[in-house]
Amino acid sequence: MADFTHFDEAGNAVMVDVSDKAETERVAVAKGRVLMQPETAALIAGHGVKKGDVLAVAQLAGIMGAKRTPDLIPLCHPLALTKVTVDLMLGDDAVEITATCKLKGRTGVEMEALTAVSVAALTVYDMCKAVDRGMRITDVRVVSKSGGKSGTWTAD
Amino acid sequence: MADFTHFDEAGNAVMVDVSDKAETERVAVAKGRVLMQPETAALIAGHGVKKGDVLAVAQLAGIMGAKRTPDLIPLCHPLALTKVTVDLMLGDDAVEITATCKLKGRTGVEMEALTAVSVAALTVYDMCKAVDRGMRITDVRVVSKSGGKSGTWTAD
Amino acid sequence: MADFTHFDEAGNAVMVDVSDKAETERVAVAKGRVLMQPETAALIAGHGVKKGDVLAVAQLAGIMGAKRTPDLIPLCHPLALTKVTVDLMLGDDAVEITATCKLKGRTGVEMEALTAVSVAALTVYDMCKAVDRGMRITDVRVVSKSGGKSGTWTAD
Amino acid sequence: MADFTHFDEAGNAVMVDVSDKAETERVAVAKGRVLMQPETAALIAGHGVKKGDVLAVAQLAGIMGAKRTPDLIPLCHPLALTKVTVDLMLGDDAVEITATCKLKGRTGVEMEALTAVSVAALTVYDMCKAVDRGMRITDVRVVSKSGGKSGTWTAD
Amino acid sequence: MADFTHFDEAGNAVMVDVSDKAETERVAVAKGRVLMQPETAALIAGHGVKKGDVLAVAQLAGIMGAKRTPDLIPLCHPLALTKVTVDLMLGDDAVEITATCKLKGRTGVEMEALTAVSVAALTVYDMCKAVDRGMRITDVRVVSKSGGKSGTWTAD
Amino acid sequence: MADFTHFDEAGNAVMVDVSDKAETERVAVAKGRVLMQPETAALIAGHGVKKGDVLAVAQLAGIMGAKRTPDLIPLCHPLALTKVTVDLMLGDDAVEITATCKLKGRTGVEMEALTAVSVAALTVYDMCKAVDRGMRITDVRVVSKSGGKSGTWTAD
């Protein structure tokens, strides 16, 4: 197993040098889920057909959150994302969130996709917390990435 | 079950009016977990005794993340947090994260605590992703809150 | 006519001292308008009944924009807004925007309301520019304010 | 008339994919105006010859505002602007604002130019509001753009 | 000599709890200096009488920088500053910078004053670096503070 | 001696046009120092061997600060930094700070390196101020730069 890349030999945290990496098209997809009471999911569903849509607010927050990744994650490089989409699907007792980020650049965009999912999930929590304080954000993970030296990777 | 508070009668999203709420001491505690390979946890443990500490970087990111909550969550009020702590505990195949936020103010700090946990978890992912791409952020939830009209609440 | 308050005697720009002002409830309402082709307004109307609502995106952007006021306007005080609402109404060839901000604090919130209107208007422009490049943001102004030493003021 | 580009088929707001657009030089010019009492304009003029220059403060705010565009406008791409200028001209009862933004990149910079004008205008309002509460920001619009697939466009 | 306050017993960095501190008026004054070639100071002086004033740009940057303190300094509390002034004085081979911050609140504002001085100094460097790369920012320090439990303190 | 580049002929501050500059690899190294009581340095040294490390917190703050440069310095271009490292060395009565920034781009990264040093130094001050209010940040300067038309430069 390789060692961490975010520390130098003296143990200092570093924003690693990506200057010599190739500018390739990089895509990452992340997913996550907000578990909730069925009544909460029903309430979201009820609002979804008119204005006041929890999922639309969370979706926008996720897109904006992706852009804040380098402000939030200490050792992330600032990146000029070329595409961000966030989708939310309402189930019986959960909201499933998928985010896709894309870049022509020198480093991957997994963190941007994961941040988009997390911020969208936090926004769902915020908007529903008055009716369901026990919600849980869970299974936030990268499901696939492509581009760069390590090529394409897909979670099992 | 009550209705959502973040929409007005016309269905518009609003930052709800808290002007008339009392300024009380409000505390919220949130928790979450990053699941990982035992080898990854062992690698973090190996670094923890010298500089280059994954947990210390993530902890700081969590504290700073709490302060960015109103920038990230669309309908959150800007708050003058009076205390933020973030603790990370390394297990055999996970990092357990706990965040506590405190405020003398007119609205609760659950979102700040949840955001601190999420940003700390994302930072753990970022620092370890080169060795373990399959990590998962899971069980991000509020475990207790106190202060305000709804009083003290603790998750089962 | 009084002199500017944002410069000291030497002509230096200052964030003026409000420490001795009373903490009162302050409200400001601002309005503005995005002029557009009737076809553009019709297109927005067509989207408004399902997801993909230009007005909902702009409304959220306006609320978030209000919170960024002290980052944008050099001499504005950082304020803990207690309420922000933004409403958009679609006319035949325009979107009318109204923002209301509220604060228990030592200085007024006109700039927050104006910034909310401006950011909502810019977002309408952004989302419709591919179909109507000639839109105009116009008549952005304060229509009323209350609270503080100068009391209530309403535009004619 | 074309449809909006910022929504996918399901009606979700997206940051549209620009990965495959060519990196060309893109320029946009936007204009706007702050209408005010002639006495206010005279007061600004009086300050302009020494320090304490309203227009200089607003100009700088406009340049900095252009850089915050992706933080403010939900679906704007983060861009590495290569040039921003903002000019303010004082008339008898108005300040005329012009902003020019430039980029070697994959998407246009109209929103950056419009945001620069808006933030400069808001700053003029902020600095003069103690003497003239009835000012209006008006006629904020794109006057020309060049670069990219749609080529050069000039407002009539 | 006391121990650091920013770590708990376990050695974790914390944003220390100030909830129980009294809300008093707190003022801090910080100073600093940018050393430069006499020719550079002369060039600044030449610009100062008309528009294009290095000192005015740096002064504004300093005020705005004070507001970003909690974003920059990991363990600083977010504060609602009630006053910020920054003054720059041009000497023969230096710019002397003084910043004053004020707050009715539960914690001191030294960091805000020091950040204002640092950002103003960095801006002087930025604007003059094309003519004088060897400038130095020096003697950035707190010269006085008042308010809070520790009372008034003045540097010798 | 050349004139300032950050003003146009009319004296307006501008973000200068770098569109036509070549994309080369640019590196800048900056240094600075926080002077303190020997007792304070000893206290930092005592903490350094376990968690609660002042230098590690300041180092991370410096890296994150480099990314905020275009938000802080009015006329700096937004840049996609490809590497940032910050090193802190503890002496008998001082902390020596060195920051290195790197970019494949059209403009230099001196300001990013200087900002990293300044933010790291401010963070050292923040964490030690409870035990040593008289610390000074000093000798913040560029020590070398390379890349771009002006080539390599090293301070004497």
Coordinates of C-alpha atoms in Angstrom, one line a residue, chain B:
Chain B
M1 CA -46.6 16.3 11.5
A2 CA -45.8 20.0 11.0
D3 CA -45.1 21.5 7.6
F4 CA -41.7 22.8 6.4
T5 CA -40.7 26.2 7.8
H6 CA -38.5 27.3 5.0
F7 CA -41.2 28.1 2.5
D8 CA -43.9 30.8 2.7
E9 CA -47.5 30.2 1.8
A10 CA -46.7 30.9 -1.9
G11 CA -44.0 28.2 -1.8
N12 CA -41.1 30.6 -1.9
A13 CA -38.0 29.5 -0.1
V14 CA -37.2 32.0 2.7
M15 CA -34.6 32.6 5.4
V16 CA -37.2 32.5 8.2
D17 CA -37.6 35.4 10.5
V18 CA -35.9 34.8 13.9
S19 CA -36.0 38.4 15.0
D20 CA -38.4 37.7 17.8
K21 CA -36.8 34.6 19.1
A22 CA -35.0 34.9 22.4
E23 CA -31.2 35.1 22.6
T24 CA -30.4 31.9 24.5
E25 CA -27.4 29.7 24.7
R26 CA -27.7 27.0 22.1
V27 CA -25.5 24.0 21.7
A28 CA -25.6 21.2 19.1
V29 CA -23.5 18.1 18.8
A30 CA -23.2 16.1 15.5
K31 CA -21.4 13.0 14.7
G32 CA -20.3 11.1 11.6
R33 CA -17.9 8.4 10.5
V34 CA -15.5 7.7 7.6
L35 CA -15.3 4.0 6.8
M36 CA -12.0 2.8 5.4
Q37 CA -9.8 -0.2 4.9
P38 CA -8.0 -1.4 8.0
E39 CA -4.7 -0.7 6.2
T40 CA -5.7 2.9 5.7
A41 CA -6.5 3.3 9.4
A42 CA -3.2 1.8 10.2
L43 CA -1.4 4.2 7.9
I44 CA -3.2 7.2 9.6
A45 CA -2.2 5.7 13.0
G46 CA 1.4 5.5 11.9
H47 CA 1.5 9.2 10.9
G48 CA -0.3 10.3 14.0
V49 CA 2.6 10.1 16.3
K50 CA 4.7 12.5 14.3
K51 CA 3.9 15.5 12.1
G52 CA 1.8 14.8 9.1
D53 CA -1.3 14.0 11.0
V54 CA -4.4 13.4 8.9
L55 CA -6.6 13.8 11.8
A56 CA -5.2 17.2 12.8
V57 CA -5.7 18.5 9.3
A58 CA -9.2 17.3 9.1
Q59 CA -10.0 18.6 12.6
L60 CA -8.9 22.1 11.6
A61 CA -10.8 21.9 8.3
G62 CA -13.9 21.0 10.3
I63 CA -13.6 24.0 12.6
M64 CA -13.2 26.3 9.6
G65 CA -16.0 24.6 7.8
A66 CA -18.4 25.4 10.6
K67 CA -17.8 29.0 10.0
R68 CA -18.6 28.7 6.3
T69 CA -22.1 27.2 7.0
P70 CA -24.1 30.3 5.9
D71 CA -22.1 30.5 2.7
L72 CA -23.0 26.9 1.9
I73 CA -26.5 26.2 3.1
P74 CA -28.8 28.6 1.3
L75 CA -31.3 29.4 4.0
C76 CA -29.0 29.3 7.1
H77 CA -28.7 32.5 9.0
P78 CA -25.2 34.0 9.5
L79 CA -24.3 33.3 13.1
A80 CA -21.6 34.5 15.4
L81 CA -20.5 31.1 16.8
T82 CA -19.0 31.3 20.3
K83 CA -17.4 27.9 20.3
V84 CA -16.5 25.1 17.9
T85 CA -14.7 21.9 18.7
V86 CA -14.2 18.9 16.4
D87 CA -12.8 15.6 17.7
L88 CA -11.6 12.7 15.5
M89 CA -11.1 9.2 16.9
L90 CA -9.4 6.5 14.9
G91 CA -10.8 3.0 15.1
D92 CA -9.8 -0.2 13.3
D93 CA -11.5 0.6 10.1
A94 CA -13.1 4.1 10.6
V95 CA -12.5 7.6 11.8
E96 CA -15.3 8.7 14.2
I97 CA -16.0 12.5 14.1
T98 CA -17.8 14.6 16.7
A99 CA -18.4 18.3 16.4
T100 CA -19.9 20.7 19.0
C101 CA -21.0 24.2 18.2
K102 CA -22.3 26.8 20.6
L103 CA -24.0 30.2 20.3
K104 CA -25.7 32.9 22.3
G105 CA -28.3 33.7 19.7
R106 CA -31.7 33.4 18.1
T107 CA -31.4 30.2 16.2
G108 CA -29.9 26.7 16.6
V109 CA -26.5 25.5 15.5
E110 CA -27.2 22.0 14.3
M111 CA -26.3 22.9 10.7
E112 CA -23.0 24.3 11.9
A113 CA -22.2 21.1 13.7
L114 CA -23.2 18.9 10.8
T115 CA -21.2 21.0 8.4
A116 CA -18.1 20.7 10.6
V117 CA -18.5 16.9 10.7
S118 CA -19.0 16.8 6.9
V119 CA -16.0 19.0 6.0
A120 CA -13.8 17.1 8.4
A121 CA -14.9 13.8 6.8
L122 CA -14.4 15.1 3.3
T123 CA -10.8 16.2 4.4
V124 CA -10.1 12.7 5.7
Y125 CA -11.2 11.4 2.3
D126 CA -9.1 13.9 0.4
M127 CA -5.9 13.0 2.4
C128 CA -6.4 9.2 2.1
K129 CA -7.9 8.9 -1.3
A130 CA -4.6 8.1 -3.0
V131 CA -4.4 4.9 -0.9
D132 CA -8.1 4.0 -0.5
R133 CA -10.6 5.2 -3.1
G134 CA -13.5 3.2 -1.6
M135 CA -13.9 5.1 1.6
R136 CA -17.5 6.1 2.7
I137 CA -18.7 9.0 4.8
T138 CA -21.6 7.7 6.8
D139 CA -24.0 8.3 9.7
V140 CA -23.7 12.1 9.7
R141 CA -26.4 13.1 12.2
V142 CA -27.3 15.4 15.1
V143 CA -27.0 13.6 18.4
S144 CA -28.1 16.3 20.7
K145 CA -29.2 19.9 20.8
S146 CA -30.2 22.3 23.6
G147 CA -31.4 25.9 23.9
G148 CA -34.3 27.7 22.2
K149 CA -38.0 27.1 22.4
S150 CA -37.8 23.4 21.6
G151 CA -35.5 22.8 24.5
T152 CA -33.1 19.8 24.8
W153 CA -33.3 17.0 22.4
T154 CA -31.2 13.8 22.3
A155 CA -31.1 11.2 19.6
D156 CA -32.1 7.7 20.8

